[in-house]
Amino acid sequence: MEVEKSADARSTVRDKLSWKIVPLLLVTALVVYALVGQLGDVDEFAQTLSEARLEWMLLSVALMAVTVVLNGWRFQVVLAAGDNRISIGRAVKVVLTVWPLVLVIPARANDLLRALALRDEVEPFSCLGSVVAERFIDVQTLCLLGMAGCAVLGAWTWFAVFAALWVAGWAAVVLTVTNVERLVGLPVARRFETKLRALFEGFEGLRRSPRYLAAVVGVSTAAWLSAMANLWLLSWIFGAGLSVAAIVGLWPLALFVGMLPVTIGGMGTRDAAFLGLVALTAEEAVAESAVLAASFGYGLVLVILPGVVGIPLMVRWMAGKG
């Protein structure tokens, strides 16, 4: 029965995603064209690419690999907090298996499909709850990093935005976790009590064990610092000259904008937001083409390339072999 359910779930994913990439591709192409053609001079952008230190791109790819492993480690730890144990190799494989779907599923909701990829090893609602808890920790980590960067930049308006998001996020989680019993006790929810309790296992596990919470926060911070280090490297490769404070303070906001369900993997929307934020906070003129090249490079190396690597794993999973 479980095998049949797993096969049905994979079939549903295939049927729903097969055509959705086409309109997303068109919108993404239009947004990128507008950025390169309107916000920056095309010839200047081409010159930026021609003068780039492209021989250092292999280091960017190596940093990407570190980030992917840290993503898998973070997933493994948050699962362990809910008493679901898998190896770090298995965790990385699952992360890569669903990664290609970031191209057609907005706001990194593709990560929720990890519950389907692991359904034979981890109760799906328990896995789903762990993914939600992991995403929440990630958002809180980005808010804290953003506050630190904005404080150095003196960008107090954006500091306040991060602080408000951080407080609102924790308030929502505390309110939810402390009212689980009341929630599952509602007449309409009683028939789903087992699934609802499993859904909250991720948060409950982190609440019960400060050790696991500290570990998830630590690995999440390391993963995002690794990704931001990659953006700094790409900034140097393309001659954008972005400071560490600008990247740490402003890139998280651009990532949040990139989660809007408009383009593939946030391409274009994330880049436009970052360019605008850099221009607003910079004391001198901004090399728009170089900033765009660096942010486009981030999307290529840290979003699209892992998706390409994960395609064979995704194909095997959808064929029932992974």
Short mmCIF file of C-alpha atoms in Angstrom, two decimals:
data_model
loop_
_atom_site.label_atom_id
_atom_site.label_comp_id
_atom_site.label_asym_id
_atom_site.label_seq_id
_atom_site.Cartn_x
_atom_site.Cartn_y
_atom_site.Cartn_z
CA MET A 1 0.00 0.00 0.00
CA GLU A 2 2.80 2.43 0.92
CA VAL A 3 4.59 1.64 -2.34
CA GLU A 4 1.41 2.42 -4.28
CA LYS A 5 0.95 5.70 -2.41
CA SER A 6 4.56 6.68 -3.09
CA ALA A 7 4.14 5.92 -6.80
CA ASP A 8 0.91 7.93 -6.92
CA ALA A 9 2.63 10.88 -5.23
CA ARG A 10 5.48 10.84 -7.76
CA SER A 11 2.99 10.62 -10.63
CA THR A 12 1.07 13.61 -9.25
CA VAL A 13 4.27 15.66 -9.06
CA ARG A 14 5.15 14.77 -12.66
CA ASP A 15 1.69 15.64 -13.98
CA LYS A 16 1.44 18.98 -12.19
CA LEU A 17 4.94 20.22 -13.04
CA SER A 18 5.35 19.14 -16.65
CA TRP A 19 3.95 22.32 -18.21
CA LYS A 20 4.48 24.97 -15.54
CA ILE A 21 8.09 25.70 -16.42
CA VAL A 22 7.12 27.29 -19.77
CA PRO A 23 5.39 30.47 -18.47
CA LEU A 24 8.01 30.79 -15.72
CA LEU A 25 10.78 30.63 -18.30
CA LEU A 26 9.13 33.38 -20.33
CA VAL A 27 8.63 35.67 -17.34
CA THR A 28 12.17 35.05 -16.12
CA ALA A 29 13.61 35.84 -19.55
CA LEU A 30 11.63 39.09 -19.70
CA VAL A 31 12.74 40.19 -16.24
CA VAL A 32 16.41 39.41 -16.91
CA TYR A 33 16.21 41.19 -20.28
CA ALA A 34 14.72 44.25 -18.59
CA LEU A 35 17.48 44.25 -15.98
CA VAL A 36 20.35 43.97 -18.43
CA GLY A 37 18.79 46.10 -21.12
CA GLN A 38 17.20 48.85 -19.02
CA LEU A 39 18.95 49.05 -15.63
CA GLY A 40 22.39 48.56 -17.06
CA ASP A 41 24.01 49.24 -20.42
CA VAL A 42 24.26 46.07 -22.53
CA ASP A 43 27.72 46.91 -23.83
CA GLU A 44 28.90 47.65 -20.30
CA PHE A 45 27.51 44.32 -19.12
CA ALA A 46 29.33 42.52 -21.94
CA GLN A 47 32.56 44.32 -21.02
CA THR A 48 32.11 43.31 -17.37
CA LEU A 49 31.87 39.68 -18.44
CA SER A 50 34.91 39.95 -20.72
CA GLU A 51 37.05 41.46 -17.93
CA ALA A 52 35.92 39.02 -15.23
CA ARG A 53 38.39 36.77 -13.41
CA LEU A 54 36.57 33.68 -14.65
CA GLU A 55 39.45 31.38 -13.75
CA TRP A 56 38.26 31.71 -10.13
CA MET A 57 34.80 30.33 -10.89
CA LEU A 58 35.95 26.83 -9.89
CA LEU A 59 36.43 28.14 -6.36
CA SER A 60 32.84 29.41 -6.47
CA VAL A 61 31.66 25.93 -7.50
CA ALA A 62 33.68 24.38 -4.66
CA LEU A 63 32.05 26.79 -2.19
CA MET A 64 28.66 25.79 -3.61
CA ALA A 65 29.45 22.15 -2.83
CA VAL A 66 30.25 23.13 0.77
CA THR A 67 26.92 24.98 1.01
CA VAL A 68 24.97 21.98 -0.33
CA VAL A 69 26.61 19.65 2.21
CA LEU A 70 25.78 22.12 4.99
CA ASN A 71 22.16 22.18 3.74
CA GLY A 72 22.05 18.40 4.01
CA TRP A 73 23.62 18.47 7.48
CA ARG A 74 21.06 21.04 8.65
CA PHE A 75 18.23 18.80 7.39
CA GLN A 76 19.74 15.77 9.13
CA VAL A 77 19.99 17.63 12.46
CA VAL A 78 16.43 18.98 12.39
CA LEU A 79 15.13 15.49 11.58
CA ALA A 80 17.14 14.06 14.47
CA ALA A 81 15.53 16.60 16.82
CA GLY A 82 12.23 14.88 16.03
CA ASP A 83 13.75 11.41 16.59
CA ASN A 84 14.05 10.68 12.86
CA ARG A 85 17.59 9.63 12.05
CA ILE A 86 19.18 9.37 8.63
CA SER A 87 22.81 9.61 7.50
CA ILE A 88 24.23 12.91 6.28
CA GLY A 89 24.83 11.29 2.88
CA ARG A 90 21.16 10.35 2.63
CA ALA A 91 20.16 13.85 3.72
CA VAL A 92 22.32 15.48 1.03
CA LYS A 93 20.91 13.08 -1.58
CA VAL A 94 17.31 13.98 -0.66
CA VAL A 95 18.12 17.70 -0.73
CA LEU A 96 19.59 17.34 -4.23
CA THR A 97 16.75 15.07 -5.40
CA VAL A 98 14.12 17.78 -4.96
CA TRP A 99 16.42 20.71 -5.80
CA PRO A 100 15.67 20.74 -9.57
CA LEU A 101 12.02 21.46 -8.75
CA VAL A 102 13.03 24.91 -7.45
CA LEU A 103 12.86 25.86 -11.13
CA VAL A 104 9.10 25.38 -11.22
CA ILE A 105 7.94 25.62 -7.59
CA PRO A 106 8.09 29.12 -6.05
CA ALA A 107 9.41 30.25 -2.66
CA ARG A 108 11.59 27.12 -2.17
CA ALA A 109 8.39 25.12 -1.58
CA ASN A 110 10.16 22.31 -3.45
CA ASP A 111 11.80 21.48 -0.11
CA LEU A 112 8.43 20.26 1.13
CA LEU A 113 8.71 17.41 -1.36
CA ARG A 114 11.47 15.94 0.79
CA ALA A 115 8.61 14.39 2.75
CA LEU A 116 7.67 12.39 -0.36
CA ALA A 117 11.27 11.43 -1.14
CA LEU A 118 11.68 10.10 2.43
CA ARG A 119 8.21 8.70 2.97
CA ASP A 120 9.50 5.12 3.18
CA GLU A 121 11.92 6.09 6.00
CA VAL A 122 10.26 8.97 7.84
CA GLU A 123 6.56 9.57 8.54
CA PRO A 124 5.61 12.20 5.88
CA PHE A 125 3.92 14.69 8.22
CA SER A 126 6.80 14.43 10.67
CA CYS A 127 9.27 15.11 7.84
CA LEU A 128 7.10 17.97 6.60
CA GLY A 129 7.09 19.53 10.05
CA SER A 130 10.87 19.22 10.24
CA VAL A 131 11.24 21.01 6.89
CA VAL A 132 8.97 23.83 8.08
CA ALA A 133 11.01 24.14 11.29
CA GLU A 134 14.21 24.20 9.24
CA ARG A 135 12.83 26.94 6.96
CA PHE A 136 11.83 28.98 10.01
CA ILE A 137 15.34 28.71 11.51
CA ASP A 138 16.75 29.78 8.15
CA VAL A 139 14.55 32.89 8.04
CA GLN A 140 15.54 33.79 11.61
CA THR A 141 19.22 33.29 10.75
CA LEU A 142 18.92 35.58 7.73
CA CYS A 143 17.16 38.20 9.87
CA LEU A 144 19.96 38.15 12.46
CA LEU A 145 22.67 38.32 9.81
CA GLY A 146 20.77 41.10 8.07
CA MET A 147 20.51 43.09 11.30
CA ALA A 148 24.25 42.73 11.89
CA GLY A 149 25.10 43.86 8.36
CA CYS A 150 22.64 46.76 8.40
CA ALA A 151 24.00 47.93 11.75
CA VAL A 152 27.49 48.16 10.24
CA LEU A 153 26.10 49.95 7.17
CA GLY A 154 24.00 52.30 9.30
CA ALA A 155 20.94 51.23 7.30
CA TRP A 156 18.59 51.49 10.26
CA THR A 157 15.36 51.35 8.23
CA TRP A 158 16.27 47.93 6.89
CA PHE A 159 17.56 46.95 10.34
CA ALA A 160 14.06 47.69 11.67
CA VAL A 161 12.48 45.57 8.91
CA PHE A 162 14.67 42.60 9.86
CA ALA A 163 13.95 43.12 13.57
CA ALA A 164 10.19 43.22 12.91
CA LEU A 165 10.37 40.01 10.86
CA TRP A 166 12.45 38.31 13.56
CA VAL A 167 10.04 39.26 16.37
CA ALA A 168 6.94 38.40 14.32
CA GLY A 169 8.38 35.01 13.36
CA TRP A 170 9.19 33.99 16.91
CA ALA A 171 5.87 35.31 18.20
CA ALA A 172 4.00 33.20 15.64
CA VAL A 173 5.97 30.05 16.45
CA VAL A 174 5.70 30.46 20.23
CA LEU A 175 1.97 31.12 19.92
CA THR A 176 1.52 28.01 17.78
CA VAL A 177 3.73 25.63 19.77
CA THR A 178 2.23 26.61 23.12
CA ASN A 179 -1.29 26.02 21.80
CA VAL A 180 -0.82 22.64 20.12
CA GLU A 181 -3.08 20.87 22.62
CA ARG A 182 -5.80 23.44 22.15
CA LEU A 183 -5.47 23.15 18.37
CA VAL A 184 -5.68 19.34 18.22
CA GLY A 185 -8.58 19.47 20.68
CA LEU A 186 -10.80 21.41 18.31
CA PRO A 187 -13.71 19.29 17.00
CA VAL A 188 -12.73 19.88 13.38
CA ALA A 189 -9.12 18.84 14.08
CA ARG A 190 -9.66 15.70 16.18
CA ARG A 191 -9.83 13.34 13.21
CA PHE A 192 -6.41 14.65 12.09
CA GLU A 193 -4.84 14.62 15.57
CA THR A 194 -2.10 12.11 14.76
CA LYS A 195 -1.02 13.95 11.62
CA LEU A 196 -1.16 17.35 13.32
CA ARG A 197 1.00 16.14 16.20
CA ALA A 198 3.49 14.71 13.70
CA LEU A 199 3.50 18.05 11.87
CA PHE A 200 4.64 19.82 15.04
CA GLU A 201 7.32 17.26 15.91
CA GLY A 202 10.07 19.36 14.33
CA PHE A 203 9.34 22.40 16.49
CA GLU A 204 8.63 20.26 19.55
CA GLY A 205 11.94 18.43 19.15
CA LEU A 206 13.86 21.71 18.96
CA ARG A 207 11.96 23.04 21.97
CA ARG A 208 12.72 19.94 24.04
CA SER A 209 16.40 19.87 23.14
CA PRO A 210 18.40 23.14 23.28
CA ARG A 211 21.35 21.09 22.03
CA TYR A 212 19.63 20.32 18.73
CA LEU A 213 18.30 23.88 18.46
CA ALA A 214 21.82 25.28 18.91
CA ALA A 215 23.14 22.79 16.34
CA VAL A 216 20.50 23.71 13.73
CA VAL A 217 21.09 27.44 14.27
CA GLY A 218 24.85 26.91 14.03
CA VAL A 219 24.69 24.86 10.82
CA SER A 220 22.13 27.27 9.32
CA THR A 221 24.46 30.20 10.06
CA ALA A 222 27.42 28.35 8.55
CA ALA A 223 25.40 27.50 5.41
CA TRP A 224 24.30 31.09 4.83
CA LEU A 225 27.73 32.52 5.57
CA SER A 226 29.13 30.04 3.03
CA ALA A 227 26.59 31.24 0.44
CA MET A 228 27.34 34.89 1.21
CA ALA A 229 31.07 34.23 0.98
CA ASN A 230 30.36 32.89 -2.50
CA LEU A 231 28.54 36.10 -3.40
CA TRP A 232 31.50 38.13 -2.13
CA LEU A 233 33.82 35.98 -4.28
CA LEU A 234 31.58 36.52 -7.31
CA SER A 235 31.56 40.25 -6.55
CA TRP A 236 35.35 40.19 -6.69
CA ILE A 237 35.40 38.04 -9.84
CA PHE A 238 33.17 40.52 -11.72
CA GLY A 239 34.67 43.67 -10.19
CA ALA A 240 31.59 44.82 -8.26
CA GLY A 241 33.61 45.63 -5.16
CA LEU A 242 30.78 44.88 -2.71
CA SER A 243 31.66 45.06 0.97
CA VAL A 244 31.03 42.20 3.38
CA ALA A 245 28.59 44.42 5.30
CA ALA A 246 26.61 45.19 2.14
CA ILE A 247 26.30 41.50 1.30
CA VAL A 248 25.43 40.36 4.84
CA GLY A 249 23.02 43.25 5.38
CA LEU A 250 21.26 43.50 2.03
CA TRP A 251 21.41 40.06 0.41
CA PRO A 252 18.90 38.50 2.86
CA LEU A 253 16.30 41.12 1.84
CA ALA A 254 16.93 40.32 -1.82
CA LEU A 255 16.49 36.61 -1.03
CA PHE A 256 13.12 37.32 0.58
CA VAL A 257 12.02 39.25 -2.53
CA GLY A 258 13.26 36.37 -4.69
CA MET A 259 10.81 34.05 -2.92
CA LEU A 260 7.91 35.78 -4.64
CA PRO A 261 6.34 33.31 -7.12
CA VAL A 262 7.23 35.31 -10.22
CA THR A 263 10.37 33.87 -11.82
CA ILE A 264 12.43 30.66 -11.89
CA GLY A 265 14.38 30.30 -8.67
CA GLY A 266 13.93 34.03 -7.96
CA MET A 267 16.10 34.95 -10.95
CA GLY A 268 15.61 38.57 -11.92
CA THR A 269 13.43 39.62 -8.99
CA ARG A 270 16.18 38.80 -6.48
CA ASP A 271 18.80 40.55 -8.64
CA ALA A 272 16.70 43.67 -9.18
CA ALA A 273 16.01 43.93 -5.45
CA PHE A 274 19.68 43.56 -4.55
CA LEU A 275 20.80 46.11 -7.12
CA GLY A 276 18.21 48.58 -5.87
CA LEU A 277 19.20 48.07 -2.23
CA VAL A 278 22.90 48.47 -2.99
CA ALA A 279 22.20 51.66 -4.95
CA LEU A 280 20.06 53.08 -2.13
CA THR A 281 22.67 52.49 0.58
CA ALA A 282 25.89 53.16 -1.36
CA GLU A 283 27.69 56.46 -0.79
CA GLU A 284 29.23 56.39 -4.26
CA ALA A 285 28.06 55.41 -7.74
CA VAL A 286 27.36 51.69 -8.13
CA ALA A 287 28.79 49.57 -10.93
CA GLU A 288 25.37 48.24 -11.92
CA SER A 289 26.56 45.76 -14.51
CA ALA A 290 29.12 44.26 -12.14
CA VAL A 291 26.57 43.93 -9.32
CA LEU A 292 24.13 42.25 -11.71
CA ALA A 293 26.83 39.90 -12.99
CA ALA A 294 27.68 38.89 -9.41
CA SER A 295 24.04 38.29 -8.44
CA PHE A 296 23.32 36.43 -11.71
CA GLY A 297 26.41 34.34 -10.99
CA TYR A 298 25.01 33.48 -7.58
CA GLY A 299 21.79 32.24 -9.18
CA LEU A 300 23.75 30.21 -11.71
CA VAL A 301 26.16 28.60 -9.24
CA LEU A 302 24.02 28.24 -6.11
CA VAL A 303 20.55 27.70 -7.56
CA ILE A 304 20.74 26.33 -11.10
CA LEU A 305 23.94 24.25 -10.91
CA PRO A 306 22.83 22.15 -7.90
CA GLY A 307 19.52 21.68 -9.73
CA VAL A 308 21.36 20.32 -12.75
CA VAL A 309 23.40 18.00 -10.52
CA GLY A 310 20.18 16.80 -8.92
CA ILE A 311 18.34 16.01 -12.17
CA PRO A 312 19.55 12.37 -12.41
CA LEU A 313 18.55 11.80 -8.77
CA MET A 314 15.14 13.37 -9.38
CA VAL A 315 14.58 11.25 -12.50
CA ARG A 316 15.45 8.07 -10.59
CA TRP A 317 13.12 9.05 -7.74
CA MET A 318 10.22 9.81 -10.07
CA ALA A 319 10.82 6.51 -11.80
CA GLY A 320 10.58 4.77 -8.42
CA LYS A 321 14.26 3.78 -8.36
CA GLY A 322 15.66 6.35 -5.92
#
